[in-house]
Short mmCIF file of C-alpha atoms in Angstrom, two decimals:
data_model
loop_
_atom_site.label_atom_id
_atom_site.label_comp_id
_atom_site.label_asym_id
_atom_site.label_seq_id
_atom_site.Cartn_x
_atom_site.Cartn_y
_atom_site.Cartn_z
CA GLY A 18 3.49 -10.68 1.14
CA ILE A 19 0.45 -11.93 2.98
CA GLN A 20 -2.89 -12.62 1.33
CA VAL A 21 -5.83 -11.53 3.53
CA GLU A 22 -9.35 -12.63 2.66
CA GLN A 23 -12.49 -11.56 4.36
CA SER A 24 -15.93 -13.09 4.24
CA PRO A 25 -18.71 -12.40 3.55
CA PRO A 26 -18.15 -9.35 1.38
CA ASP A 27 -21.65 -8.04 2.14
CA LEU A 28 -23.98 -8.71 5.00
CA ILE A 29 -27.50 -7.42 5.70
CA LEU A 30 -28.90 -7.91 9.19
CA GLN A 31 -32.02 -6.94 11.03
CA GLU A 32 -31.37 -4.96 14.17
CA GLY A 33 -30.81 -7.22 17.16
CA ALA A 34 -29.34 -10.05 15.12
CA ASN A 35 -25.83 -11.59 15.74
CA SER A 36 -23.20 -12.00 13.06
CA THR A 37 -19.72 -13.45 12.55
CA LEU A 38 -17.22 -11.94 10.19
CA ARG A 39 -14.20 -13.93 9.06
CA CYS A 40 -10.62 -13.03 8.13
CA ASN A 41 -8.21 -15.65 6.65
CA PHE A 42 -4.52 -14.91 6.12
CA SER A 43 -1.99 -16.85 4.11
CA ASP A 44 1.02 -16.80 6.40
CA SER A 45 1.81 -16.70 10.09
CA VAL A 46 1.48 -13.21 11.41
CA ASN A 47 2.63 -11.22 14.50
CA ASN A 48 -0.20 -8.71 14.49
CA LEU A 49 -3.83 -8.84 13.50
CA GLN A 50 -6.22 -5.85 13.77
CA TRP A 51 -9.90 -5.31 13.19
CA PHE A 52 -11.19 -1.88 12.18
CA HIS A 53 -14.62 -0.36 11.59
CA GLN A 54 -14.82 2.32 8.83
CA ASN A 55 -17.48 4.81 9.92
CA PRO A 56 -19.77 6.70 7.45
CA TRP A 57 -17.25 9.59 7.35
CA GLY A 58 -14.45 7.29 6.20
CA GLN A 59 -12.31 7.08 9.30
CA LEU A 60 -11.03 3.67 10.38
CA ILE A 61 -11.74 3.08 14.01
CA ASN A 62 -9.60 0.47 15.84
CA LEU A 63 -11.76 -2.31 17.29
CA PHE A 64 -9.21 -4.99 18.27
CA TYR A 65 -5.62 -5.60 18.36
CA ILE A 66 -5.61 -9.41 18.50
CA PRO A 67 -2.57 -11.39 17.25
CA SER A 68 -3.91 -14.44 19.16
CA GLY A 69 -6.58 -15.38 21.71
CA THR A 70 -9.97 -13.86 22.37
CA LYS A 71 -10.96 -10.31 23.45
CA GLN A 72 -14.32 -8.76 24.18
CA ASN A 73 -15.45 -5.12 24.11
CA GLY A 74 -19.12 -4.74 24.88
CA ARG A 75 -21.21 -6.31 22.13
CA LEU A 76 -18.14 -7.02 20.07
CA SER A 77 -15.59 -9.82 20.47
CA ALA A 78 -12.83 -11.20 18.45
CA THR A 79 -10.92 -14.48 18.29
CA THR A 80 -7.62 -15.20 16.43
CA VAL A 81 -6.42 -18.76 15.97
CA ALA A 82 -2.95 -17.99 14.76
CA THR A 83 -1.99 -21.59 14.12
CA GLU A 84 -4.91 -21.97 11.74
CA ARG A 85 -4.49 -18.53 10.23
CA TYR A 86 -7.86 -17.04 10.77
CA SER A 87 -9.64 -14.41 12.94
CA LEU A 88 -13.35 -13.97 13.68
CA LEU A 89 -15.17 -10.85 14.70
CA TYR A 90 -18.52 -11.36 16.46
CA ILE A 91 -21.15 -8.77 16.68
CA SER A 92 -24.05 -9.50 18.97
CA SER A 93 -27.37 -7.67 19.29
CA SER A 94 -26.49 -5.55 16.28
CA GLN A 95 -27.51 -1.89 16.04
CA THR A 96 -27.89 0.45 13.12
CA THR A 97 -24.85 2.27 14.22
CA ASP A 98 -22.77 -0.97 13.50
CA SER A 99 -23.34 -0.40 9.83
CA GLY A 100 -20.23 0.26 7.77
CA VAL A 101 -17.25 -1.59 6.48
CA TYR A 102 -15.17 -3.91 8.66
CA PHE A 103 -11.55 -4.42 7.74
CA CYS A 104 -8.88 -6.84 9.15
CA ALA A 105 -5.24 -6.17 8.64
CA ALA A 106 -2.30 -8.45 9.20
CA HIS A 107 1.33 -7.66 9.90
CA LYS A 108 4.50 -9.71 10.08
CA TYR A 109 7.71 -8.40 11.73
CA ASN A 110 9.90 -8.95 8.72
CA PHE A 111 7.64 -6.90 6.60
CA ASN A 112 7.18 -3.18 7.02
CA LYS A 113 3.78 -2.89 5.61
CA PHE A 114 0.33 -4.00 6.86
CA TYR A 115 -1.87 -6.25 4.64
CA PHE A 116 -5.55 -5.40 4.46
CA GLY A 117 -8.55 -7.54 3.50
CA SER A 118 -11.09 -6.11 1.09
CA GLY A 119 -13.59 -5.62 3.89
CA THR A 120 -17.08 -6.79 4.92
CA LYS A 121 -19.83 -4.23 4.22
CA LEU A 122 -22.44 -4.53 6.97
CA ASN A 123 -25.94 -2.98 6.69
CA VAL A 124 -28.05 -3.26 9.86
CA LYS A 125 -31.68 -2.39 9.18
CA PRO A 126 -34.08 -1.06 11.80
CA ASP B 4 -5.07 8.04 23.29
CA VAL B 5 -3.15 8.06 20.02
CA LYS B 6 -4.24 10.87 17.84
CA VAL B 7 -3.54 11.15 14.13
CA THR B 8 -4.79 14.31 12.46
CA GLN B 9 -4.90 15.29 8.83
CA SER B 10 -4.89 18.83 7.55
CA SER B 11 -8.16 18.78 5.59
CA ARG B 12 -11.30 16.61 5.56
CA TYR B 13 -12.36 17.73 2.10
CA LEU B 14 -10.13 19.33 -0.61
CA VAL B 15 -10.92 20.44 -4.19
CA LYS B 16 -8.01 21.15 -6.55
CA ARG B 17 -7.55 21.70 -10.26
CA THR B 18 -5.58 19.54 -12.71
CA GLY B 19 -1.93 20.44 -12.72
CA GLU B 20 -1.85 22.02 -9.27
CA LYS B 21 0.64 20.92 -6.67
CA VAL B 22 -1.09 19.46 -3.65
CA PHE B 23 0.11 18.92 -0.14
CA LEU B 24 -1.62 16.61 2.31
CA GLU B 25 -0.31 16.79 5.88
CA CYS B 26 -0.56 14.26 8.66
CA VAL B 27 0.48 14.71 12.24
CA GLN B 28 0.63 12.10 15.04
CA ASP B 29 1.18 12.83 18.76
CA MET B 30 2.37 9.45 20.05
CA ASP B 31 6.02 9.42 19.04
CA HIS B 32 5.46 6.60 16.46
CA GLU B 33 8.39 5.80 14.27
CA ASN B 34 6.22 4.51 11.38
CA MET B 35 3.86 6.61 9.28
CA PHE B 36 1.89 5.47 6.21
CA TRP B 37 -0.15 7.00 3.40
CA TYR B 38 -2.96 5.00 1.78
CA ARG B 39 -5.54 5.75 -0.79
CA GLN B 40 -8.99 4.13 -0.84
CA ASP B 41 -11.08 3.77 -3.94
CA PRO B 42 -14.41 1.92 -4.33
CA GLY B 43 -13.85 -1.71 -5.00
CA LEU B 44 -10.09 -1.44 -4.66
CA GLY B 45 -9.72 -1.37 -0.89
CA LEU B 46 -6.77 0.32 0.84
CA ARG B 47 -3.62 0.68 -1.26
CA LEU B 48 -0.32 1.76 0.25
CA ILE B 49 1.29 4.75 -1.46
CA TYR B 50 4.40 5.37 0.70
CA PHE B 51 5.57 4.73 4.21
CA SER B 52 8.29 6.10 6.40
CA TYR B 53 10.08 4.35 9.21
CA ASP B 54 12.09 7.18 10.53
CA VAL B 55 12.78 10.88 9.90
CA LYS B 56 13.86 11.51 6.32
CA MET B 57 13.44 7.78 5.51
CA LYS B 58 10.80 6.59 3.10
CA GLU B 59 9.86 3.52 1.19
CA LYS B 60 7.60 3.09 -1.82
CA GLY B 61 4.39 1.25 -1.34
CA ASP B 62 2.27 -0.41 -3.95
CA ILE B 63 1.24 2.65 -5.95
CA PRO B 64 3.86 5.41 -5.56
CA GLU B 65 3.61 6.83 -9.14
CA GLY B 66 2.54 10.40 -9.22
CA TYR B 67 3.27 10.97 -5.51
CA SER B 68 6.17 12.05 -3.37
CA VAL B 69 6.51 12.29 0.43
CA SER B 70 8.43 14.29 3.03
CA ARG B 71 9.23 13.58 6.67
CA GLU B 72 11.35 16.25 8.17
CA LYS B 73 10.06 15.77 11.77
CA LYS B 74 9.06 12.52 13.48
CA GLU B 75 5.49 13.63 14.07
CA ARG B 76 4.71 14.90 10.61
CA PHE B 77 4.43 13.03 7.23
CA SER B 78 3.46 14.88 4.06
CA LEU B 79 2.04 13.54 0.83
CA ILE B 80 2.69 15.59 -2.21
CA LEU B 81 0.96 15.40 -5.58
CA GLU B 82 3.42 17.23 -7.80
CA SER B 83 0.88 17.76 -10.64
CA ALA B 84 -2.55 16.69 -9.60
CA SER B 85 -4.58 14.62 -12.13
CA THR B 86 -8.21 13.56 -12.16
CA ASN B 87 -7.35 9.90 -11.55
CA GLN B 88 -5.87 11.02 -8.12
CA THR B 89 -9.40 11.89 -6.99
CA SER B 90 -9.73 9.57 -3.92
CA MET B 91 -9.96 9.21 -0.23
CA TYR B 92 -6.45 9.56 1.37
CA LEU B 93 -5.74 7.98 4.79
CA CYS B 94 -2.79 8.50 6.95
CA ALA B 95 -1.76 6.09 9.67
CA SER B 96 1.03 5.62 12.24
CA SER B 97 2.45 2.76 14.30
CA LEU B 98 5.40 1.85 16.53
CA THR B 99 8.37 -0.06 15.07
CA SER B 100 8.68 -2.46 17.99
CA GLY B 101 6.47 -4.04 20.57
CA ARG B 102 2.79 -3.51 20.06
CA ARG B 103 2.68 -2.43 16.46
CA GLU B 104 -0.95 -1.32 16.35
CA GLN B 105 -1.75 0.96 13.45
CA PHE B 106 -3.85 4.11 14.04
CA PHE B 107 -5.62 6.12 11.32
CA GLY B 108 -6.45 9.74 10.88
CA PRO B 109 -9.90 10.91 9.79
CA GLY B 110 -9.05 10.88 6.08
CA THR B 111 -8.96 13.58 3.35
CA ARG B 112 -11.41 13.35 0.44
CA LEU B 113 -9.59 14.92 -2.49
CA THR B 114 -11.32 15.88 -5.73
CA VAL B 115 -9.34 16.92 -8.66
CA LEU B 116 -11.27 18.78 -11.35
#
């Protein structure tokens, strides 16, 4: 399988601050996703980013597939950004997705 | 937009009961997945299905079975619920080819008393 490691495990920010979350994976992958788990438990899709850089509002993500890592940037954080962020990797010859253990973000007003 | 729905947000059952959790997706995805999430243990795959009537065990299949009679519906069955199956259950779906982005339902918080 694929080992997926996320860092940091916990992060506390003041509202308005910027942050970078990291996801390392142990093998080459064909797919890489970032999710935000909201307070009600649902995983919301943020980015589908097997390689390159994408931006969506205050969030952006970069995957460097050759170096086996992905970064999620949150700028001008808001209290609604609080929750757990997961990355998940997938490789075509495996049927399953491999999840990291998540980064728990707490944005304080 | 892809939509994955689950039959209940919250469910309370008694030990020994047979429990059915239903998941429906509306985007003609071939793959469907059942996970459970427990504090400190992350997401763990119970079963997945890559086609109608096809299934494969995930990492923790013991105590569970699944059914996929139609492409859009994937059911998780707890034959005899136990207290250690109290958990958050998450269903997901994805395509088999091309953009294999996984989409999740809202989750079912199951409590077994």
